[in-house]
Amino acid sequence: IYSKEDYLQLSTEGDPRDSLRSFTDLSAMEGVTGVYEPVQHHWFHCQNLVDCRSSWIPFSREDSLQLEERHKHGETSGEEEEEVVVATEGRRFDVRLKERRCFAVYWEQPPLEVRRCSWFHKGDKDIFYTPYPEDTSLVLEEAYMMAVKLNDWKKKKIEFPTGETVVLHSPKLMTQQQTIPLKDWISLPSVQSQPRTVKRGLEDIRIELPEGEPDQVDHLVFMVHGIGPTCDIQLRGVVPCVNDFRGASLSLLSSHFKQSQDGTHMGRVEFLPVDWHRVLHGDATGVDDDIQRITLPSISRLRQFSNSTVLDLFFYNSPTYCQTIIDTVASEINRLHQVFLQRHPQFTGAVSLAGHSLGQYVIDLS
C-alpha cells in the first residue's frame, strides 16, 4: 500500500508481484455472466517530478465524488459549454472541469492536468498504474461492454492509431501490446516490447486513496521560509515542505483525535506558505543577472544554490532590501489571509505565524 507521497518519490522499479507471469493463473480465465455493470470513475491529477517524469495522483474519495457529481450534472443539465469550477484539496486548488486543469489558489505554480479515469495500464517494471486518456478509456469501455453482452472473449483486439493494441482475453485478463516495425525489432529494448497489464476500474489495482480533509478549519498558520530558495535537504521549495507539515498535522488529528473529528467537534489546522525569496530574485533588482555573469561555469548547480543562499543574507543586512523583505512578508500574509477568508467565510479560529531560520527574524521585524 502506498500513500500520496509515495507516488511522488518512488522510482519506476519493478514489482514482481504484479508481473505478467501471474496471467498463467487459471482463475483469470473465468467466464462472465453477461450482465454489464458500468465502470466506476475516479479523478486523478498529474504531478511533474524533479527528474522530468510525471506521476498520476488520485484525488481523495470526497474530492473525486464531488468532481464526478459536477461532471454528470453538467452532462444532464446542458452546462458543458460553461466552465465549472470545483474546489479541491482543502480548497487550496480549483479544478476547471471543462479545461481539465487544476489551479493553485494561494501560490503560483503551473496548472496540473486533470483526468477522469477508468482504465489503467502498467509495464512489468513499473510500480504504479497510469490512467489512459479519457477518449481511449471510452473506446475500451465500449469494447468491453460489447464483449460482456455478447459473451465474446476470443482475443478481442482494439487497435489505436498510436500503434498500441489492447487485447481483451477475459474480464480479468487484458493486455496492451505495442506494434513494432520489423526494422526496429532488434534495436528496441526488451522492456518496450513486452506486453503491459491493463486494468478496468480501481477494484483490482493496489492503490491507497488519500484521506479527505475536514472542511472546518480551527487554526490558520502562516509559515515564513528562511534563506535561499530551498527549505530542506532534498532541495525542495517552501510549498512542498509546508505540504508535509500539513500532512503530518492531519495524520496526528486522525490518530489522536479521531473521535472528536468524527463528531465534528474539531476541525483541522491549515498551513499556508509565505514566499518572499522570489521578489528579491526576480527582474526587479537585477542582482541575479549580475551575479550570474561573474559565476564560474563549473559545478553550476552548487554555485547557483550558494549564490541564492548567500544573497539572501546580504539582502537582509542591507537596510533597503531588508525593508523590502519585511514589506513583502507583511503584504503577502495580508493577501493570503484575505483569500483564505473568502474561501472559508465561517472561519473564527486563531491565526499564528511560524518562521524557519531567517524567517523567524523577519517575523519579529514585521
PDB file of C-alpha atoms in Angstrom, residues 46-249:
ATOM      1  CA  CYS A  46      -0.701  14.793 -12.848  1.00  0.00           C
ATOM      2  CA  GLN A  47       2.360  15.857 -10.854  1.00  0.00           C
ATOM      3  CA  ASN A  48       5.676  16.617 -12.549  1.00  0.00           C
ATOM      4  CA  LEU A  49       8.643  15.129 -10.715  1.00  0.00           C
ATOM      5  CA  VAL A  50      12.134  16.588 -10.392  1.00  0.00           C
ATOM      6  CA  ASP A  51      13.634  14.160 -12.924  1.00  0.00           C
ATOM      7  CA  CYS A  52      11.280  15.240 -15.735  1.00  0.00           C
ATOM      8  CA  ARG A  53       8.971  12.298 -15.105  1.00  0.00           C
ATOM      9  CA  SER A  54       5.292  12.612 -14.282  1.00  0.00           C
ATOM     10  CA  SER A  55       3.105  10.735 -11.833  1.00  0.00           C
ATOM     11  CA  TRP A  56      -0.674  10.500 -11.692  1.00  0.00           C
ATOM     12  CA  ILE A  57      -2.027  11.140  -8.184  1.00  0.00           C
ATOM     13  CA  PRO A  58      -5.599  10.215  -7.226  1.00  0.00           C
ATOM     14  CA  PHE A  59      -7.855  12.774  -5.637  1.00  0.00           C
ATOM     15  CA  SER A  60      -9.388  11.834  -2.303  1.00  0.00           C
ATOM     16  CA  ARG A  61     -12.677   9.959  -2.375  1.00  0.00           C
ATOM     17  CA  GLU A  62     -14.540  13.090  -1.310  1.00  0.00           C
ATOM     18  CA  ASP A  63     -12.948  15.303  -3.967  1.00  0.00           C
ATOM     19  CA  SER A  64     -13.353  12.688  -6.695  1.00  0.00           C
ATOM     20  CA  LEU A  65     -17.019  12.184  -5.804  1.00  0.00           C
ATOM     21  CA  GLN A  66     -17.592  15.932  -5.909  1.00  0.00           C
ATOM     22  CA  LEU A  67     -15.870  16.218  -9.294  1.00  0.00           C
ATOM     23  CA  GLU A  68     -17.876  13.295 -10.665  1.00  0.00           C
ATOM     24  CA  GLU A  69     -21.168  14.752  -9.453  1.00  0.00           C
ATOM     25  CA  ARG A  70     -20.467  18.131 -11.018  1.00  0.00           C
ATOM     26  CA  HIS A  71     -19.331  16.446 -14.236  1.00  0.00           C
ATOM     27  CA  LYS A  72     -22.515  14.364 -14.502  1.00  0.00           C
ATOM     28  CA  HIS A  73     -24.664  17.342 -13.580  1.00  0.00           C
ATOM     29  CA  GLY A  74     -23.105  19.315 -16.412  1.00  0.00           C
ATOM     30  CA  GLU A  75     -23.840  16.488 -18.853  1.00  0.00           C
ATOM     31  CA  THR A  76     -27.503  16.196 -17.875  1.00  0.00           C
ATOM     32  CA  SER A  77     -28.238  19.920 -17.460  1.00  0.00           C
ATOM     33  CA  GLY A  78     -26.557  21.075 -20.650  1.00  0.00           C
ATOM     34  CA  GLU A  79     -23.925  23.124 -18.784  1.00  0.00           C
ATOM     35  CA  GLU A  80     -20.992  21.508 -20.580  1.00  0.00           C
ATOM     36  CA  GLU A  81     -20.370  24.705 -22.533  1.00  0.00           C
ATOM     37  CA  GLU A  82     -19.960  26.687 -19.304  1.00  0.00           C
ATOM     38  CA  GLU A  83     -16.866  26.433 -17.146  1.00  0.00           C
ATOM     39  CA  VAL A  84     -17.487  24.671 -13.830  1.00  0.00           C
ATOM     40  CA  VAL A  85     -15.010  25.282 -11.006  1.00  0.00           C
ATOM     41  CA  VAL A  86     -14.726  22.783  -8.148  1.00  0.00           C
ATOM     42  CA  ALA A  87     -12.633  23.478  -5.031  1.00  0.00           C
ATOM     43  CA  THR A  88     -10.429  20.530  -4.018  1.00  0.00           C
ATOM     44  CA  GLU A  89      -7.530  19.644  -1.696  1.00  0.00           C
ATOM     45  CA  GLY A  90      -8.908  21.580   1.268  1.00  0.00           C
ATOM     46  CA  ARG A  91      -9.985  24.432  -1.050  1.00  0.00           C
ATOM     47  CA  ARG A  92      -6.354  25.157  -1.921  1.00  0.00           C
ATOM     48  CA  PHE A  93      -6.879  24.193  -5.563  1.00  0.00           C
ATOM     49  CA  ASP A  94      -9.615  24.865  -8.099  1.00  0.00           C
ATOM     50  CA  VAL A  95     -10.387  22.320 -10.814  1.00  0.00           C
ATOM     51  CA  ARG A  96     -11.840  23.691 -14.026  1.00  0.00           C
ATOM     52  CA  LEU A  97     -13.777  20.761 -15.397  1.00  0.00           C
ATOM     53  CA  LYS A  98     -14.027  21.976 -18.979  1.00  0.00           C
ATOM     54  CA  GLU A  99     -10.298  22.686 -19.214  1.00  0.00           C
ATOM     55  CA  ARG A 100      -9.371  19.573 -17.207  1.00  0.00           C
ATOM     56  CA  ARG A 101      -6.854  21.709 -15.311  1.00  0.00           C
ATOM     57  CA  CYS A 102      -6.171  22.200 -11.604  1.00  0.00           C
ATOM     58  CA  PHE A 103      -5.017  25.650 -10.443  1.00  0.00           C
ATOM     59  CA  ALA A 104      -3.360  26.595  -7.146  1.00  0.00           C
ATOM     60  CA  VAL A 105      -5.221  29.317  -5.242  1.00  0.00           C
ATOM     61  CA  TYR A 106      -2.691  30.678  -2.757  1.00  0.00           C
ATOM     62  CA  TRP A 107       0.614  30.395  -4.618  1.00  0.00           C
ATOM     63  CA  GLU A 108       1.919  30.431  -8.174  1.00  0.00           C
ATOM     64  CA  GLN A 109       2.620  27.160  -9.958  1.00  0.00           C
ATOM     65  CA  PRO A 110       1.872  25.711 -13.393  1.00  0.00           C
ATOM     66  CA  PRO A 111      -1.622  24.209 -13.668  1.00  0.00           C
ATOM     67  CA  LEU A 112      -1.929  20.444 -13.262  1.00  0.00           C
ATOM     68  CA  GLU A 113      -3.588  18.202 -15.824  1.00  0.00           C
ATOM     69  CA  VAL A 114      -6.744  16.527 -14.519  1.00  0.00           C
ATOM     70  CA  ARG A 115      -8.205  13.304 -15.868  1.00  0.00           C
ATOM     71  CA  ARG A 116     -11.410  11.327 -15.291  1.00  0.00           C
ATOM     72  CA  CYS A 117     -10.008   7.810 -15.142  1.00  0.00           C
ATOM     73  CA  SER A 118     -11.472   4.341 -15.563  1.00  0.00           C
ATOM     74  CA  TRP A 119      -8.862   2.257 -17.454  1.00  0.00           C
ATOM     75  CA  PHE A 120      -5.207   1.865 -16.454  1.00  0.00           C
ATOM     76  CA  HIS A 121      -2.020   0.232 -17.743  1.00  0.00           C
ATOM     77  CA  LYS A 122       1.312  -0.740 -16.196  1.00  0.00           C
ATOM     78  CA  GLY A 123       4.539  -2.211 -17.517  1.00  0.00           C
ATOM     79  CA  ASP A 124       6.352  -5.150 -15.962  1.00  0.00           C
ATOM     80  CA  LYS A 125       8.995  -2.817 -14.472  1.00  0.00           C
ATOM     81  CA  ASP A 126       6.580  -0.136 -13.279  1.00  0.00           C
ATOM     82  CA  ILE A 127       5.204   0.202  -9.764  1.00  0.00           C
ATOM     83  CA  PHE A 128       2.132   2.324 -10.366  1.00  0.00           C
ATOM     84  CA  TYR A 129      -0.618   2.152 -12.950  1.00  0.00           C
ATOM     85  CA  THR A 130      -1.005   5.001 -15.432  1.00  0.00           C
ATOM     86  CA  PRO A 131      -4.516   6.059 -16.464  1.00  0.00           C
ATOM     87  CA  TYR A 132      -5.425   6.048 -20.134  1.00  0.00           C
ATOM     88  CA  PRO A 133      -6.629   9.301 -21.725  1.00  0.00           C
ATOM     89  CA  GLU A 134     -10.375   9.755 -21.440  1.00  0.00           C
ATOM     90  CA  ASP A 135     -11.102   9.163 -25.132  1.00  0.00           C
ATOM     91  CA  THR A 136      -9.072   5.953 -25.069  1.00  0.00           C
ATOM     92  CA  SER A 137     -10.903   4.774 -21.954  1.00  0.00           C
ATOM     93  CA  LEU A 138     -14.214   5.421 -23.676  1.00  0.00           C
ATOM     94  CA  VAL A 139     -13.236   3.200 -26.621  1.00  0.00           C
ATOM     95  CA  LEU A 140     -12.033   0.446 -24.283  1.00  0.00           C
ATOM     96  CA  GLU A 141     -15.216   0.610 -22.209  1.00  0.00           C
ATOM     97  CA  GLU A 142     -17.426   0.305 -25.291  1.00  0.00           C
ATOM     98  CA  ALA A 143     -15.443  -2.722 -26.474  1.00  0.00           C
ATOM     99  CA  TYR A 144     -15.655  -4.262 -23.003  1.00  0.00           C
ATOM    100  CA  MET A 145     -19.414  -3.683 -22.843  1.00  0.00           C
ATOM    101  CA  MET A 146     -19.954  -5.425 -26.186  1.00  0.00           C
ATOM    102  CA  ALA A 147     -17.775  -8.340 -25.136  1.00  0.00           C
ATOM    103  CA  VAL A 148     -19.760  -8.767 -21.924  1.00  0.00           C
ATOM    104  CA  LYS A 149     -23.177  -8.529 -23.525  1.00  0.00           C
ATOM    105  CA  LEU A 150     -22.258 -10.897 -26.360  1.00  0.00           C
ATOM    106  CA  ASN A 151     -20.103 -13.090 -24.112  1.00  0.00           C
ATOM    107  CA  ASP A 152     -17.450 -12.951 -26.828  1.00  0.00           C
ATOM    108  CA  TRP A 153     -13.896 -13.075 -25.429  1.00  0.00           C
ATOM    109  CA  LYS A 154     -11.992 -14.578 -28.361  1.00  0.00           C
ATOM    110  CA  LYS A 155      -8.973 -12.298 -28.005  1.00  0.00           C
ATOM    111  CA  LYS A 156     -10.954  -9.199 -28.824  1.00  0.00           C
ATOM    112  CA  LYS A 157      -8.480  -6.613 -30.156  1.00  0.00           C
ATOM    113  CA  ILE A 158      -8.752  -2.832 -30.089  1.00  0.00           C
ATOM    114  CA  GLU A 159      -6.147  -1.101 -32.232  1.00  0.00           C
ATOM    115  CA  PHE A 160      -5.255   2.569 -31.807  1.00  0.00           C
ATOM    116  CA  PRO A 161      -3.646   4.961 -34.314  1.00  0.00           C
ATOM    117  CA  THR A 162      -0.673   5.402 -31.958  1.00  0.00           C
ATOM    118  CA  GLY A 163       0.376   1.794 -32.561  1.00  0.00           C
ATOM    119  CA  GLU A 164      -0.890   0.228 -29.342  1.00  0.00           C
ATOM    120  CA  THR A 165      -3.206  -2.757 -29.412  1.00  0.00           C
ATOM    121  CA  VAL A 166      -5.284  -3.706 -26.363  1.00  0.00           C
ATOM    122  CA  VAL A 167      -6.374  -7.346 -26.226  1.00  0.00           C
ATOM    123  CA  LEU A 168      -9.375  -8.366 -24.104  1.00  0.00           C
ATOM    124  CA  HIS A 169      -8.749 -12.017 -23.265  1.00  0.00           C
ATOM    125  CA  SER A 170     -11.319 -12.186 -20.465  1.00  0.00           C
ATOM    126  CA  PRO A 171     -12.913  -9.826 -17.915  1.00  0.00           C
ATOM    127  CA  LYS A 172      -9.851 -10.241 -15.681  1.00  0.00           C
ATOM    128  CA  LEU A 173      -7.135 -10.666 -18.303  1.00  0.00           C
ATOM    129  CA  MET A 174      -6.385  -7.704 -20.569  1.00  0.00           C
ATOM    130  CA  THR A 175      -3.065  -6.656 -22.077  1.00  0.00           C
ATOM    131  CA  GLN A 176      -1.596  -3.880 -24.196  1.00  0.00           C
ATOM    132  CA  GLN A 177       0.857  -4.668 -26.946  1.00  0.00           C
ATOM    133  CA  GLN A 178       2.983  -2.304 -29.000  1.00  0.00           C
ATOM    134  CA  THR A 179       3.119  -2.761 -32.743  1.00  0.00           C
ATOM    135  CA  ILE A 180       6.827  -2.727 -33.643  1.00  0.00           C
ATOM    136  CA  PRO A 181       8.136  -2.460 -37.220  1.00  0.00           C
ATOM    137  CA  LEU A 182      10.416  -5.315 -38.191  1.00  0.00           C
ATOM    138  CA  LYS A 183      13.384  -2.992 -38.786  1.00  0.00           C
ATOM    139  CA  ASP A 184      13.138  -1.737 -35.179  1.00  0.00           C
ATOM    140  CA  TRP A 185      12.679  -5.130 -33.554  1.00  0.00           C
ATOM    141  CA  ILE A 186      16.365  -5.867 -32.918  1.00  0.00           C
ATOM    142  CA  SER A 187      17.320  -2.400 -31.659  1.00  0.00           C
ATOM    143  CA  LEU A 188      14.271  -1.937 -29.427  1.00  0.00           C
ATOM    144  CA  PRO A 189      14.868  -2.530 -25.679  1.00  0.00           C
ATOM    145  CA  SER A 190      13.206  -5.715 -24.490  1.00  0.00           C
ATOM    146  CA  VAL A 191      11.170  -3.884 -21.840  1.00  0.00           C
ATOM    147  CA  GLN A 192       9.357  -1.873 -24.538  1.00  0.00           C
ATOM    148  CA  SER A 193       8.406  -4.981 -26.479  1.00  0.00           C
ATOM    149  CA  GLN A 194       6.783  -6.709 -23.508  1.00  0.00           C
ATOM    150  CA  PRO A 195       3.009  -6.545 -23.065  1.00  0.00           C
ATOM    151  CA  ARG A 196       1.577  -4.246 -20.416  1.00  0.00           C
ATOM    152  CA  THR A 197      -1.064  -5.092 -17.842  1.00  0.00           C
ATOM    153  CA  VAL A 198      -4.440  -3.430 -18.404  1.00  0.00           C
ATOM    154  CA  LYS A 199      -6.989  -2.944 -15.633  1.00  0.00           C
ATOM    155  CA  ARG A 200     -10.557  -1.684 -15.630  1.00  0.00           C
ATOM    156  CA  GLY A 201     -11.507   0.427 -12.621  1.00  0.00           C
ATOM    157  CA  LEU A 202      -9.691   0.690  -9.300  1.00  0.00           C
ATOM    158  CA  GLU A 203     -11.008  -2.528  -7.758  1.00  0.00           C
ATOM    159  CA  ASP A 204      -8.074  -4.711  -8.843  1.00  0.00           C
ATOM    160  CA  ILE A 205      -5.358  -2.059  -8.517  1.00  0.00           C
ATOM    161  CA  ARG A 206      -3.093  -1.866  -5.479  1.00  0.00           C
ATOM    162  CA  ILE A 207      -3.639   1.757  -4.551  1.00  0.00           C
ATOM    163  CA  GLU A 208      -4.370   3.812  -1.456  1.00  0.00           C
ATOM    164  CA  LEU A 209      -6.640   6.794  -1.975  1.00  0.00           C
ATOM    165  CA  PRO A 210      -5.715   9.925   0.003  1.00  0.00           C
ATOM    166  CA  GLU A 211      -7.837  10.783   3.005  1.00  0.00           C
ATOM    167  CA  GLY A 212     -10.100  13.760   2.554  1.00  0.00           C
ATOM    168  CA  GLU A 213      -9.555  16.872   4.666  1.00  0.00           C
ATOM    169  CA  PRO A 214     -12.203  18.214   7.072  1.00  0.00           C
ATOM    170  CA  ASP A 215     -13.823  21.315   5.687  1.00  0.00           C
ATOM    171  CA  GLN A 216     -13.793  23.005   9.089  1.00  0.00           C
ATOM    172  CA  VAL A 217     -10.591  24.917   9.899  1.00  0.00           C
ATOM    173  CA  ASP A 218      -9.904  25.808  13.533  1.00  0.00           C
ATOM    174  CA  HIS A 219      -6.416  27.242  13.198  1.00  0.00           C
ATOM    175  CA  LEU A 220      -4.565  29.071  10.413  1.00  0.00           C
ATOM    176  CA  VAL A 221      -0.758  29.134  10.378  1.00  0.00           C
ATOM    177  CA  PHE A 222       1.366  31.237   8.009  1.00  0.00           C
ATOM    178  CA  MET A 223       4.842  29.750   7.519  1.00  0.00           C
ATOM    179  CA  VAL A 224       7.703  32.072   6.508  1.00  0.00           C
ATOM    180  CA  HIS A 225      10.771  30.429   4.961  1.00  0.00           C
ATOM    181  CA  GLY A 226      14.419  31.212   5.666  1.00  0.00           C
ATOM    182  CA  ILE A 227      17.385  31.963   3.419  1.00  0.00           C
ATOM    183  CA  GLY A 228      17.624  30.503  -0.051  1.00  0.00           C
ATOM    184  CA  PRO A 229      15.041  29.039  -2.433  1.00  0.00           C
ATOM    185  CA  THR A 230      15.137  25.569  -0.807  1.00  0.00           C
ATOM    186  CA  CYS A 231      13.898  24.555   2.605  1.00  0.00           C
ATOM    187  CA  ASP A 232      15.141  21.033   3.288  1.00  0.00           C
ATOM    188  CA  ILE A 233      17.910  18.560   2.499  1.00  0.00           C
ATOM    189  CA  GLN A 234      16.013  17.411  -0.610  1.00  0.00           C
ATOM    190  CA  LEU A 235      16.334  20.964  -2.002  1.00  0.00           C
ATOM    191  CA  ARG A 236      12.580  21.406  -2.155  1.00  0.00           C
ATOM    192  CA  GLY A 237      10.849  24.753  -2.100  1.00  0.00           C
ATOM    193  CA  VAL A 238       8.624  26.157   0.615  1.00  0.00           C
ATOM    194  CA  VAL A 239       5.359  24.853  -0.871  1.00  0.00           C
ATOM    195  CA  PRO A 240       6.106  21.083  -0.732  1.00  0.00           C
ATOM    196  CA  CYS A 241       7.689  21.470   2.704  1.00  0.00           C
ATOM    197  CA  VAL A 242       4.578  23.195   4.029  1.00  0.00           C
ATOM    198  CA  ASN A 243       2.514  20.434   2.407  1.00  0.00           C
ATOM    199  CA  ASP A 244       4.461  17.931   4.518  1.00  0.00           C
ATOM    200  CA  PHE A 245       3.710  19.962   7.629  1.00  0.00           C
ATOM    201  CA  ARG A 246       0.018  19.931   6.777  1.00  0.00           C
ATOM    202  CA  GLY A 247       0.068  16.201   6.096  1.00  0.00           C
ATOM    203  CA  ALA A 248       1.745  15.487   9.441  1.00  0.00           C
ATOM    204  CA  SER A 249      -0.880  17.585  11.206  1.00  0.00           C
TER     205      SER A 249
END
